Coordinates of C-alpha atoms in Angstrom, one line a residue:
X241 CA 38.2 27.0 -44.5
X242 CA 37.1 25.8 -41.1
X243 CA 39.5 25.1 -38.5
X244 CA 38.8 23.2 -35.1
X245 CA 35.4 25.2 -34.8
X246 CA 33.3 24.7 -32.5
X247 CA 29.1 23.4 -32.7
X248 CA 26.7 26.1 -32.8
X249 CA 24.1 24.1 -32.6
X250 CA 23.5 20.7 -30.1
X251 CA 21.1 17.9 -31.2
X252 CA 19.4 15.2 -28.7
X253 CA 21.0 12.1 -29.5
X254 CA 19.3 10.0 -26.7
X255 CA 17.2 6.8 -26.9
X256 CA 18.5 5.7 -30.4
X257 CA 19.4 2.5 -31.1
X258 CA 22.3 1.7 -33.1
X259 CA 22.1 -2.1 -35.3
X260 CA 25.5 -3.2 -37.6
X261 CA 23.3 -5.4 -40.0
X262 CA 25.5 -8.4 -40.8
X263 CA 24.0 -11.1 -42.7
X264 CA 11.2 28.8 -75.0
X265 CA 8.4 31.1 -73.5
X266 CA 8.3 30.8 -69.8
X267 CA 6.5 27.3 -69.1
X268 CA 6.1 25.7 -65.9
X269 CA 6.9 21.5 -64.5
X270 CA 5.0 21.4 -62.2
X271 CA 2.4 18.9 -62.8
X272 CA 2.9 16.0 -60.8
X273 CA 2.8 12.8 -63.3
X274 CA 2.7 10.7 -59.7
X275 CA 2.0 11.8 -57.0
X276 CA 1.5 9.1 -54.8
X277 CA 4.0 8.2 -51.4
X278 CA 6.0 5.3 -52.8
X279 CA 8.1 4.6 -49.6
X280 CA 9.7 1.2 -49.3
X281 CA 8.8 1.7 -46.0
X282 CA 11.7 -0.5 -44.6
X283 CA 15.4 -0.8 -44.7
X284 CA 16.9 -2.8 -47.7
X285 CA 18.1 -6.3 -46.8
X286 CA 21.3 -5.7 -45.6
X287 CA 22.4 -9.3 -47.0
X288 CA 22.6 -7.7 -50.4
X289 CA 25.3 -5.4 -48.6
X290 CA 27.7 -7.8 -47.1
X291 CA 30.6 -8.4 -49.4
X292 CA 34.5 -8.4 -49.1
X293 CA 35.6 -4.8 -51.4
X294 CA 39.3 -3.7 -51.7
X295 CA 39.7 -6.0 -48.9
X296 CA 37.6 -4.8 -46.4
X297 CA 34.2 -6.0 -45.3
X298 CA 31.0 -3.6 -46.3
X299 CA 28.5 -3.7 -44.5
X300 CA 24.8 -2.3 -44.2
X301 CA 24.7 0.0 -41.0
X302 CA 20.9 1.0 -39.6
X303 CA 20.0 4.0 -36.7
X304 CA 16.3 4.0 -35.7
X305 CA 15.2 6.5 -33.1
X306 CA 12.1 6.7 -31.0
X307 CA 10.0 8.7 -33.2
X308 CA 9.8 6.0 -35.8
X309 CA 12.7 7.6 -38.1
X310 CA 15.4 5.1 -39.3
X311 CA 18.9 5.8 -41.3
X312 CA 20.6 3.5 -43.2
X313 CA 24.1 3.8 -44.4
X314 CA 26.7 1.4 -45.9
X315 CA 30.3 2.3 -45.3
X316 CA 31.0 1.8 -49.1
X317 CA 31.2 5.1 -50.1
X318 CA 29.9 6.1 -46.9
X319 CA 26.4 6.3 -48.7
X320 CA 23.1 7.1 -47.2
X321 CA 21.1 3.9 -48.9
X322 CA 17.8 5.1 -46.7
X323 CA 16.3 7.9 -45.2
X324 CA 12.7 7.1 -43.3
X325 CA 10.8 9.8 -41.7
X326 CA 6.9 9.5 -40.3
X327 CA 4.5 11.4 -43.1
X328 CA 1.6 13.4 -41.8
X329 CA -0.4 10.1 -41.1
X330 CA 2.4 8.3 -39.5
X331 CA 3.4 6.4 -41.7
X332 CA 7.0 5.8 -43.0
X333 CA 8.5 7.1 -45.8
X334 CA 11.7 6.8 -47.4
X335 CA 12.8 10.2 -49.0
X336 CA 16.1 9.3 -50.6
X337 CA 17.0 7.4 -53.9
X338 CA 19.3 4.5 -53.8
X339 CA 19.6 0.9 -54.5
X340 CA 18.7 -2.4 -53.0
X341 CA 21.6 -3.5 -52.9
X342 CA 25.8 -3.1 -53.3
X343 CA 26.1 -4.6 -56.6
X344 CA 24.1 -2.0 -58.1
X345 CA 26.3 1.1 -55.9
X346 CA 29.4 -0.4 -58.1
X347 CA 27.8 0.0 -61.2
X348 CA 29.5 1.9 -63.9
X349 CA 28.0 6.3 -64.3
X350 CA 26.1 5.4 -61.1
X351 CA 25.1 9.0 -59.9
X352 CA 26.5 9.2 -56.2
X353 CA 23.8 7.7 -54.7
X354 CA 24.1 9.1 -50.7
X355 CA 27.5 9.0 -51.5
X356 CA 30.0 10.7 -49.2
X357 CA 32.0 13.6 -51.9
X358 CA 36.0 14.1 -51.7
X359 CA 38.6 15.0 -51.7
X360 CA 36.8 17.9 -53.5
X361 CA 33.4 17.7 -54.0
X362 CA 32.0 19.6 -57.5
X363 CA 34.1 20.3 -60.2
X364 CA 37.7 21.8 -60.6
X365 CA 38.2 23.4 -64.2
X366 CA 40.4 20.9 -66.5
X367 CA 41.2 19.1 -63.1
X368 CA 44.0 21.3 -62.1
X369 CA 45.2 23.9 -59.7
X370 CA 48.6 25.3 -58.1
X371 CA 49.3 24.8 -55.0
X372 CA 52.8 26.1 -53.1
X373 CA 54.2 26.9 -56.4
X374 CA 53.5 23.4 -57.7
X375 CA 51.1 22.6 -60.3
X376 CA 48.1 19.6 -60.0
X377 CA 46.6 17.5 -62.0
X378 CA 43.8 15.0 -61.4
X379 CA 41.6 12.8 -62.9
X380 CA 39.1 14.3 -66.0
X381 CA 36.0 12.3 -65.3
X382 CA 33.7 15.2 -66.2
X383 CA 33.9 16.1 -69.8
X384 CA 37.0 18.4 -69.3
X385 CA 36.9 18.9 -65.9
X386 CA 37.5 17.0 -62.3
X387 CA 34.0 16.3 -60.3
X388 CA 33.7 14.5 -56.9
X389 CA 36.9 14.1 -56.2
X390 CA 37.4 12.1 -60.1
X391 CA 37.8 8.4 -60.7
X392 CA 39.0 7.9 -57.4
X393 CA 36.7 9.8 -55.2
X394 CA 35.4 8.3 -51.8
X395 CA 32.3 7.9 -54.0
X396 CA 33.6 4.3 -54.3
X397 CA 35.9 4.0 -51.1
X398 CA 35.6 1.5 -48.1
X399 CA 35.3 3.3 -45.2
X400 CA 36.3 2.0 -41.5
X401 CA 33.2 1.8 -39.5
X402 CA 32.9 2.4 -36.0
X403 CA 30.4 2.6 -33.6
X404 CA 30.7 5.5 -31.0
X405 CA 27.6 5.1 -29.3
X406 CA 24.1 3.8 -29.7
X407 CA 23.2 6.9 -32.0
X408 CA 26.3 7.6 -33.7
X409 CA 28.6 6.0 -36.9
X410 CA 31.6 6.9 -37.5
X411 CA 33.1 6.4 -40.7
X412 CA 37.3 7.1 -41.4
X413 CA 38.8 7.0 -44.7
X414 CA 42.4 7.7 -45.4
X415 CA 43.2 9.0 -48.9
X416 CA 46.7 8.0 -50.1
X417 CA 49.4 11.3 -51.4
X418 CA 48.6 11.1 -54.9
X419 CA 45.4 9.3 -55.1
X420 CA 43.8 11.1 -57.6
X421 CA 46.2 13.4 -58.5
X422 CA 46.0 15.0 -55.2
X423 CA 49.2 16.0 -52.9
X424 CA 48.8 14.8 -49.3
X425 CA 47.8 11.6 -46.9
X426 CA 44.3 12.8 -45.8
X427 CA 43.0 11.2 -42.7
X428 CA 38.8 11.8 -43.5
X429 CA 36.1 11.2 -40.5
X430 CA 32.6 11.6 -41.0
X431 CA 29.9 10.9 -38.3
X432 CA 26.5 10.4 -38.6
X433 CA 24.2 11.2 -35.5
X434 CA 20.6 10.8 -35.6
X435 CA 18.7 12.5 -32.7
X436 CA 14.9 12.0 -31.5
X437 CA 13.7 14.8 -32.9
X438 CA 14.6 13.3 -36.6
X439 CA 17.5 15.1 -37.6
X440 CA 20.6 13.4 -39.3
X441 CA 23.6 15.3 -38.5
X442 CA 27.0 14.5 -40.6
X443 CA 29.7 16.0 -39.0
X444 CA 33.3 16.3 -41.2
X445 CA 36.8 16.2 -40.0
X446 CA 39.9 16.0 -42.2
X447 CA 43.8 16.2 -41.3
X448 CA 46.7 15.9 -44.0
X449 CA 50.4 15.6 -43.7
X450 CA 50.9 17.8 -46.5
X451 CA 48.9 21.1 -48.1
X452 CA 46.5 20.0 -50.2
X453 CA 43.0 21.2 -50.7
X454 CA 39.5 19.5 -49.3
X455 CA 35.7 20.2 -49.6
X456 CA 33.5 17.4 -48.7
X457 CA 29.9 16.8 -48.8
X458 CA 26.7 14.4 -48.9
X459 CA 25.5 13.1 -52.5
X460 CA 21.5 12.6 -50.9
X461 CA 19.3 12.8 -53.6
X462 CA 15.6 13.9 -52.0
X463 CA 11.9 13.2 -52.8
X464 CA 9.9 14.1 -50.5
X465 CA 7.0 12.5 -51.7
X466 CA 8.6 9.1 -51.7
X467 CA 11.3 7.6 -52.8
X468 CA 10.0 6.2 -56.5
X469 CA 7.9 9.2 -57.4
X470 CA 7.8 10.2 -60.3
X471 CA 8.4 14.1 -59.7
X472 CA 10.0 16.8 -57.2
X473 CA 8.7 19.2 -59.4
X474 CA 5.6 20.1 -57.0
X475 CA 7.9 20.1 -53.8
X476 CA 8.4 23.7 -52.4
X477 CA 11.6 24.7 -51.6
X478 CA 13.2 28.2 -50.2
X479 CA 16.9 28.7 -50.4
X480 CA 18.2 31.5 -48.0
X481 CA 20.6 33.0 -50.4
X482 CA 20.6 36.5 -52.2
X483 CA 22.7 35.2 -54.9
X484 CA 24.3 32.3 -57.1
X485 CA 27.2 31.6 -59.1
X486 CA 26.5 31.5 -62.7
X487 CA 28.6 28.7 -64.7
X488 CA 29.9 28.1 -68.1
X489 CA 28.6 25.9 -70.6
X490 CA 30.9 23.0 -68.7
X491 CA 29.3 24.1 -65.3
X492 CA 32.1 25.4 -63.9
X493 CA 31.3 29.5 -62.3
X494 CA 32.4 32.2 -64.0
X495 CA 33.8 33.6 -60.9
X496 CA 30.4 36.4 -60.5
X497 CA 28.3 36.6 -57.7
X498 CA 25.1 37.3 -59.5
X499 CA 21.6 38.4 -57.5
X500 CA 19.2 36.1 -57.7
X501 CA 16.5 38.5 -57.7
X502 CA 14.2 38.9 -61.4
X503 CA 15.7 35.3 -62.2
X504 CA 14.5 31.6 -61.9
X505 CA 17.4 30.9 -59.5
X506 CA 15.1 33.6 -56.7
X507 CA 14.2 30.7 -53.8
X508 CA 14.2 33.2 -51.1
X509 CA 10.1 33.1 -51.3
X510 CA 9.0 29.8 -51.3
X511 CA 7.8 28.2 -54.5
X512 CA 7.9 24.7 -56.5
X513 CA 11.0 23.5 -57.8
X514 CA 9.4 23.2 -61.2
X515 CA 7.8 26.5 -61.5
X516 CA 10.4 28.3 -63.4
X517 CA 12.4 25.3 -64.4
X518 CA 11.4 25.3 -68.1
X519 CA 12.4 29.0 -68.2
X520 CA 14.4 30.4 -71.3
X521 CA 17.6 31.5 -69.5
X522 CA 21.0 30.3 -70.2
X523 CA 21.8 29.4 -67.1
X524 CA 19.3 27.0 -66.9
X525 CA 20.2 25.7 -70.0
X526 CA 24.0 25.2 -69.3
X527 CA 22.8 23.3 -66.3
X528 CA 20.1 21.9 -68.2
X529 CA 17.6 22.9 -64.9
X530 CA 19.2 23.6 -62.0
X531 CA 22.5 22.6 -61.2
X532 CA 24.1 25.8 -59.3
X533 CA 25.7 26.7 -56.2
X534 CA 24.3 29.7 -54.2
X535 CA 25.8 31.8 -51.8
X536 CA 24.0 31.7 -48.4
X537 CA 23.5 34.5 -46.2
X538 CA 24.1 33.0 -43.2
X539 CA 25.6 29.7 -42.4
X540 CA 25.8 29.2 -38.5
X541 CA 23.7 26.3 -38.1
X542 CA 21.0 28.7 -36.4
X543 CA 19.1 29.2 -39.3
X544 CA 17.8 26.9 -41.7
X545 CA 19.8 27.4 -45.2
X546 CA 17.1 25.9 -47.2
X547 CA 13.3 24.2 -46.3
X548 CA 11.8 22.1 -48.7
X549 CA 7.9 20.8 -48.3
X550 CA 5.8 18.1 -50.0
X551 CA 2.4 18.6 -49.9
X552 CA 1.5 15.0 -50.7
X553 CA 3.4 14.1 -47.1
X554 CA 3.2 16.9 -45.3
X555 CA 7.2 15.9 -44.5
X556 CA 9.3 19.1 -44.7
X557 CA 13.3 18.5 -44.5
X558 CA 15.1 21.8 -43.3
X559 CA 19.1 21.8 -43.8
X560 CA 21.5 24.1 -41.7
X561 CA 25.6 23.9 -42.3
X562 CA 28.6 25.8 -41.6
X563 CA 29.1 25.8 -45.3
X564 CA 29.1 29.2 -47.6
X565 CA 27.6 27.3 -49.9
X566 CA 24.6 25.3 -51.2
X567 CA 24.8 23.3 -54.6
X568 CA 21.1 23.0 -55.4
X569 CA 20.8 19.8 -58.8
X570 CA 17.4 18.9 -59.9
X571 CA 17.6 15.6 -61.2
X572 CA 18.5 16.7 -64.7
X573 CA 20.5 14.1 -65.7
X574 CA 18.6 10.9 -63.9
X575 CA 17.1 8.9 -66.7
X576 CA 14.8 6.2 -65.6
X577 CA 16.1 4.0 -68.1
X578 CA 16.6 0.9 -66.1
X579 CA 14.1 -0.1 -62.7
X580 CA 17.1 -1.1 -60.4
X581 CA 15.7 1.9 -58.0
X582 CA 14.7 0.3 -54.2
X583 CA 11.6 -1.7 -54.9
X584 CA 12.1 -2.1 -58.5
X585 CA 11.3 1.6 -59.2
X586 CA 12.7 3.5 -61.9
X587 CA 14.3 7.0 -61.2
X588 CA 13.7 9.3 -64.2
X589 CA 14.6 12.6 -65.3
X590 CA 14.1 15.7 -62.1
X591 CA 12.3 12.6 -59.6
X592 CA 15.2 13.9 -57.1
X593 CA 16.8 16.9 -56.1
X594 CA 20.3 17.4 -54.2
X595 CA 21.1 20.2 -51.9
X596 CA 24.9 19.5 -51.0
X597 CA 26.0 22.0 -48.8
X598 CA 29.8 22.5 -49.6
X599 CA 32.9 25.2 -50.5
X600 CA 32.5 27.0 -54.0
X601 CA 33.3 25.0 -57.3
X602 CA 36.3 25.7 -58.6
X603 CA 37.8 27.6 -55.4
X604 CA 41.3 26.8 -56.1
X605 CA 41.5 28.3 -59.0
X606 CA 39.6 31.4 -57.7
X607 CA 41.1 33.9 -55.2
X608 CA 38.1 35.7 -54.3
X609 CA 36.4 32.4 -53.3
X610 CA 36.9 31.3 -49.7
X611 CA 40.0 29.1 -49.5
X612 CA 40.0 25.1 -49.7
X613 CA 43.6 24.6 -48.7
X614 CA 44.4 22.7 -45.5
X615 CA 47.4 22.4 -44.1
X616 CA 49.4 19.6 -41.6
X617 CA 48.4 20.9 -38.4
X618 CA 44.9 22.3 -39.3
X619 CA 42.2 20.1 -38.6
X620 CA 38.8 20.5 -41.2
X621 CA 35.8 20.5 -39.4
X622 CA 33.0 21.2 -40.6
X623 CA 28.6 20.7 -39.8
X624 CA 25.5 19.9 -41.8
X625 CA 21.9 18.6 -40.2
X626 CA 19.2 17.7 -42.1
X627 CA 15.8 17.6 -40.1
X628 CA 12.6 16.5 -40.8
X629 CA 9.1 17.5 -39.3
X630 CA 5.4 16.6 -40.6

């Protein structure tokens, strides 16, 4: 755990306008069934946003800076609902999934869209833990297990919005004692900054009145081809990390830090997401593709943690955090069934892939995992930028 640490790294935040929008054998995926930019190439209309929830007023919140890059972010949930970034001819594209509009956020087994992850993002096994001598239990939401905070994760929270200047947002949510099963009042602030040279930077704070345990994190789900493609199967991605955590079949880590090295979960050379996705290995198959955390080497924000490139845009998104570690999904359980995506576009199986930099799974119930716990008087603090270049 993080306590009152200071930036490593400082981003230029000037010139950036700020808007509150009112009104088997090995086998490879890595064909690309579509490989054609489908940006939206603009914001959704933030009228579709602006509804009265659990009596507060959401709202659709935009940052544009001078290099044509524009964020947009409700405070319901705190969710990213765009991300666009110039492509190597200029032109913008929108590399995260989402929705057009709220209605569809509120939908029953939506998958997180942008979402903002607490009180404990990933899973906790059978949704309980000790803490103090006193035993926990939250919400099972996941099979037999807690994930994203359960039922009442700030998945589908209103946050206070605020603005803080004309590049930042600042988003507060306070999280009752016992909401969820979890002991404690948490205070939770998270502040988006986008800088000129197209970095998003989401910076975490978090204060309780009593011990409890925290681990928060950004639900983005990436294309890099465009929003709407079809595939992330043909984007590269490296992952600095010499090792992973194997899971059980109910995706919660078996507690061994395995080498990634001679397995399909080796990203420390670049190479497509899909080329060894189809692999026979078990741990692909409990995860059904990838859906592991890995254990970075280095975690200062000096060094990028991961880099992921589309060929088809030339955009390539590199991600820095404070964070040990790095929760790499492919899409595995995205199903295209209905076209409610932005634009109308469906969003099948593996056509996004999250990187949610974050504590381990399961730490609470895992001593040799770094701690979780914060206490009254502590203050979480934590760092993760994701910037884009063409």
């Amino acid at each position: 755990m993080k306590n009152n640490m200071n930036l490593l790294m400082m981003l230029s935040c000037s010139a950036v306008i700020f808007t509150a929008c009112s009104g088997n054998p090995k086998t490879t995926d890595s064909t690309v069934k579509d490989s054609t930019t489908v940006a939206t190439q603009q914001i959704p209309d933030s009228a579709n946003f602006g509804a009265d929830v659990q009596g507060q007023q959401v709202k659709l919140f935009s940052l544009k800076n001078k290099n044509g890059a524009t964020v947009a972010i409700t405070n319901y949930g705190g969710r990213i609902v765009s991300l666009l970034v110039p492509d190597k001819d200029g032109k913008a594209t929108d590399v995260v999934l989402g929705y057009d509009s709220l209605k569809s956020y509120q939908k029953k087994g939506e998958p997180y869209f942008g979402a903002i992850i607490g009180r404990y993002g990933n899973r906790i096994a059978k949704g309980q833990f000790t803490l103090e001598g006193k035993a926990y239990q939250l919400d099972i939401n996941d099979g037999v297990n807690t994930l994203h905070g359960g039922f009442n994760g700030f998945y589908g929270k209103v946050f206070s919005a605020k603005q803080l200047s004309a590049s930042q947002l600042e988003l507060t949510y306070i999280s009752k004692d016992g909401e969820g099963g979890y002991p404690g009042n948490l205070t939770a602030t998270v502040v988006y900054t986008l800088s000129d040279d197209n970095a998003l930077k989401i910076e975490y704070k978090a204060t309780t009145d009593k011990t409890t345990i925290v681990n928060l994190t950004n639900h983005a789900y990436f294309n890099l081809n465009g929003a709407g493609s079809e595939t992330i199967t043909d984007n590269v991605l490296q992952i600095n990390a010499d090792a992973f955590l194997p899971v059980n079949t109910t995706l919660i880590p078996t507690g061994v830090l395995q080498p990634v090295k001679g397995t399909p979960f080796d990203f420390t050379i670049s190479k497509t997401i899909g080329k060894d996705i189809n692999t026979a290995d078990e741990q692909l198959k409990n995860g059904k593709g990838y859906d592991h955390n890995f254990v970075l080497n280095k975690h200062d924000l000096t060094t990028p943690v991961a880099t992921v490139k589309s060929a088809v845009t030339g955009i390539t998104m590199e991600v820095f955090t404070e964070e040990p570690g790095l929760q790499f999904y492919s899409g595995n359980f995205l199903t295209g069934e209905t076209k409610d995506g932005k634009g109308g576009k469906p969003y099948p199986r593996r056509s996004a892939f999250c990187l949610e930099t974050q504590h381990f799974p399961d730490a609470p119930n895992q001593p040799a995992f770094a701690s979780t716990v914060l206490k009254p008087g502590q203050t979480y603090h934590t760092v993760t930028i994701y910037k884009f270049s063409k």
